[in-house]
Coordinates of C-alpha atoms in Angstrom, one line a residue:
X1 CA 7.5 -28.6 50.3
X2 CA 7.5 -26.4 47.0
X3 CA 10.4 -23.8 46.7
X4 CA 10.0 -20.9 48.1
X5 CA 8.6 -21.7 51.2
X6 CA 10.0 -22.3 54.8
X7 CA 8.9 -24.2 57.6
X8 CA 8.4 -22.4 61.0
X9 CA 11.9 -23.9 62.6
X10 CA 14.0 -22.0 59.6
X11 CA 11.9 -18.8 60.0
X12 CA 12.4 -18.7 63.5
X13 CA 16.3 -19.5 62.9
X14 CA 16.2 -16.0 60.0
X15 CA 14.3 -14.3 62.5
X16 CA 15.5 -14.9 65.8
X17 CA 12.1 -15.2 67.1
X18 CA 10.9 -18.4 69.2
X19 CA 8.2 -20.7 67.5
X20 CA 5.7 -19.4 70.3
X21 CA 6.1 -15.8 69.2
X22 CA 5.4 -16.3 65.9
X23 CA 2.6 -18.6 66.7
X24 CA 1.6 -15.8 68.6
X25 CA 1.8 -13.0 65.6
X26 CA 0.0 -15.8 63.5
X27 CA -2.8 -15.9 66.3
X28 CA -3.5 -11.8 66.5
X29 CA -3.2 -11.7 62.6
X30 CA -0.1 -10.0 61.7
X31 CA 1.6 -13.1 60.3
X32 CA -0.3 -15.8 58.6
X33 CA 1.5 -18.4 57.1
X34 CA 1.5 -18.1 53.5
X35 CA 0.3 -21.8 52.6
X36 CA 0.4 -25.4 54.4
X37 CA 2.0 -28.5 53.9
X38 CA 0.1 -31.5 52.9
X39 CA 0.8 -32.3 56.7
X40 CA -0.7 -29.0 58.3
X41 CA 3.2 -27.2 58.8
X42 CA 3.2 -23.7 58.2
X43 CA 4.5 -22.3 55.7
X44 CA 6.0 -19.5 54.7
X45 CA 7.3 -16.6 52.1
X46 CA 10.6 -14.0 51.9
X47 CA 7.3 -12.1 52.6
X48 CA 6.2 -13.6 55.4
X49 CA 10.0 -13.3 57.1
X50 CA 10.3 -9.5 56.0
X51 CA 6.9 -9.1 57.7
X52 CA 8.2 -10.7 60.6
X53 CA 11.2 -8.5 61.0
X54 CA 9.2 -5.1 60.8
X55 CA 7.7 -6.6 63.8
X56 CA 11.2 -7.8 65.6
X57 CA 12.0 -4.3 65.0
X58 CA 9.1 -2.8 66.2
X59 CA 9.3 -4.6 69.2
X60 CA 12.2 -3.6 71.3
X61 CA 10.8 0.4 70.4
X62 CA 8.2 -0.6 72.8
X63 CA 5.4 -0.5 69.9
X64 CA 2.0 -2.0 70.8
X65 CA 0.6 -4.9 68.7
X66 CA -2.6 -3.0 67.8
X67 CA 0.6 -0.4 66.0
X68 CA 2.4 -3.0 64.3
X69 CA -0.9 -4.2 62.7
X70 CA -2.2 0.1 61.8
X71 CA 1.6 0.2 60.0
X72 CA 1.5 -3.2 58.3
X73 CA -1.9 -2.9 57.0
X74 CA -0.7 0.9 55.7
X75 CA 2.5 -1.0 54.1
X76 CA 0.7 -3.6 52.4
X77 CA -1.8 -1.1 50.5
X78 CA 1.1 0.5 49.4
X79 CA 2.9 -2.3 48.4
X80 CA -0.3 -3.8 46.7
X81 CA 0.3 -2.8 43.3
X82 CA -3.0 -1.3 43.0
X83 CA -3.3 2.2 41.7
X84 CA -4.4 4.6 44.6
X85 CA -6.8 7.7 44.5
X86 CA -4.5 10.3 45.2
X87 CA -6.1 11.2 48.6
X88 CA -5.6 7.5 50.1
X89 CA -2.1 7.3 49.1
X90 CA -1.0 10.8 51.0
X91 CA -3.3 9.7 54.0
X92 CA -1.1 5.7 53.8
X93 CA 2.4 8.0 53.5
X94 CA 1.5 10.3 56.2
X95 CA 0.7 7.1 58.8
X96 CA 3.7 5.5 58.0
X97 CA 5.8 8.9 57.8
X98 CA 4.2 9.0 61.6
X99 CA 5.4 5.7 62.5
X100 CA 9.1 7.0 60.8
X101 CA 8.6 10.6 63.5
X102 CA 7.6 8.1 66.6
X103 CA 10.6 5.4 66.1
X104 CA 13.4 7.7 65.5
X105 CA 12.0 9.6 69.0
X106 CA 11.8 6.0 70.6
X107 CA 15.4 5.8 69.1
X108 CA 16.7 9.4 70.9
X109 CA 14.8 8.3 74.0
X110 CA 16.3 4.6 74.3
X111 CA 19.9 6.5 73.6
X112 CA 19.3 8.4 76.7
X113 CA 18.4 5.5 79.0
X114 CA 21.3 3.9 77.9
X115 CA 23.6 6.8 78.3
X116 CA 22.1 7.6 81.9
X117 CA 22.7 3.3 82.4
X118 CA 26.3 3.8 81.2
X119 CA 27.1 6.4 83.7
X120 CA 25.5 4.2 86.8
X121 CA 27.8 1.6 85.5
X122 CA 31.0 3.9 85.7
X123 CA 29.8 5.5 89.3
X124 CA 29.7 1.9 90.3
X125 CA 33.4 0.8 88.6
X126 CA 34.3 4.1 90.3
X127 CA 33.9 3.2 94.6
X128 CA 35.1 -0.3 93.4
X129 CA 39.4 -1.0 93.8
X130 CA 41.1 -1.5 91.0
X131 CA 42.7 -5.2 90.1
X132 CA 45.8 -6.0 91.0

């Protein structure tokens, strides 16, 4: 294995995502593998694991794969190094600038479920006696 690159089992450990879902992202094209062993194992980047966390990230915010694709393909233009006509770069910053607005409302919203969940904990710690 060249340096630099991981097998699947020590991306899943970084990640905390099972080898079946990042099969999975591999399969729908948000995470290929960056290069193969001799053997056929995956392989794969610092790239390839930051990739993978936008999507751990994305995940729990309730974000649909088709999303995490729209942003990712918007971040990697951006990141491409290539010079961009002014009008495609504001159009790429706007998309991702949307993505910002939707997770931090995701965020607000998640913060009230768990408040409201808090509070139907404590009504329930409430009619319950106290230990001894």
């Amino acid at each position: 294995m060249s340096s630099g690159h991981m097998q699947i089992g020590e991306v899943a450990a970084r990640t905390e995502l099972s080898l079946r879902t990042i099969r999975h992202y591999e399969e729908t094209g948000l995470v290929i593998p960056s290069a193969r062993s001799q053997g056929g194992f995956r392989l794969y980047t610092e790239a390839d694991v930051s990739r993978l966390m936008v999507i751990r990230r994305m995940k729990p915010l309730g974000f649909s794969l088709d999303e995490m694709r729209d942003l990712l393909e918007a971040t990697d233009r951006l990141d491409s190094g290539a010079e961009l006509p002014t009008a495609e770069r504001g159009e790429l910053l706007d998309r991702v600038r949307g993505f910002e607005q939707a997770a931090q409302q995701r965020v607000a919203d998640l913060r009230t479920q768990l408040a409201r969940a808090e509070e139907f904990a404590a009504t329930l710690r409430e009619r319950l006696p106290s230990p001894r």
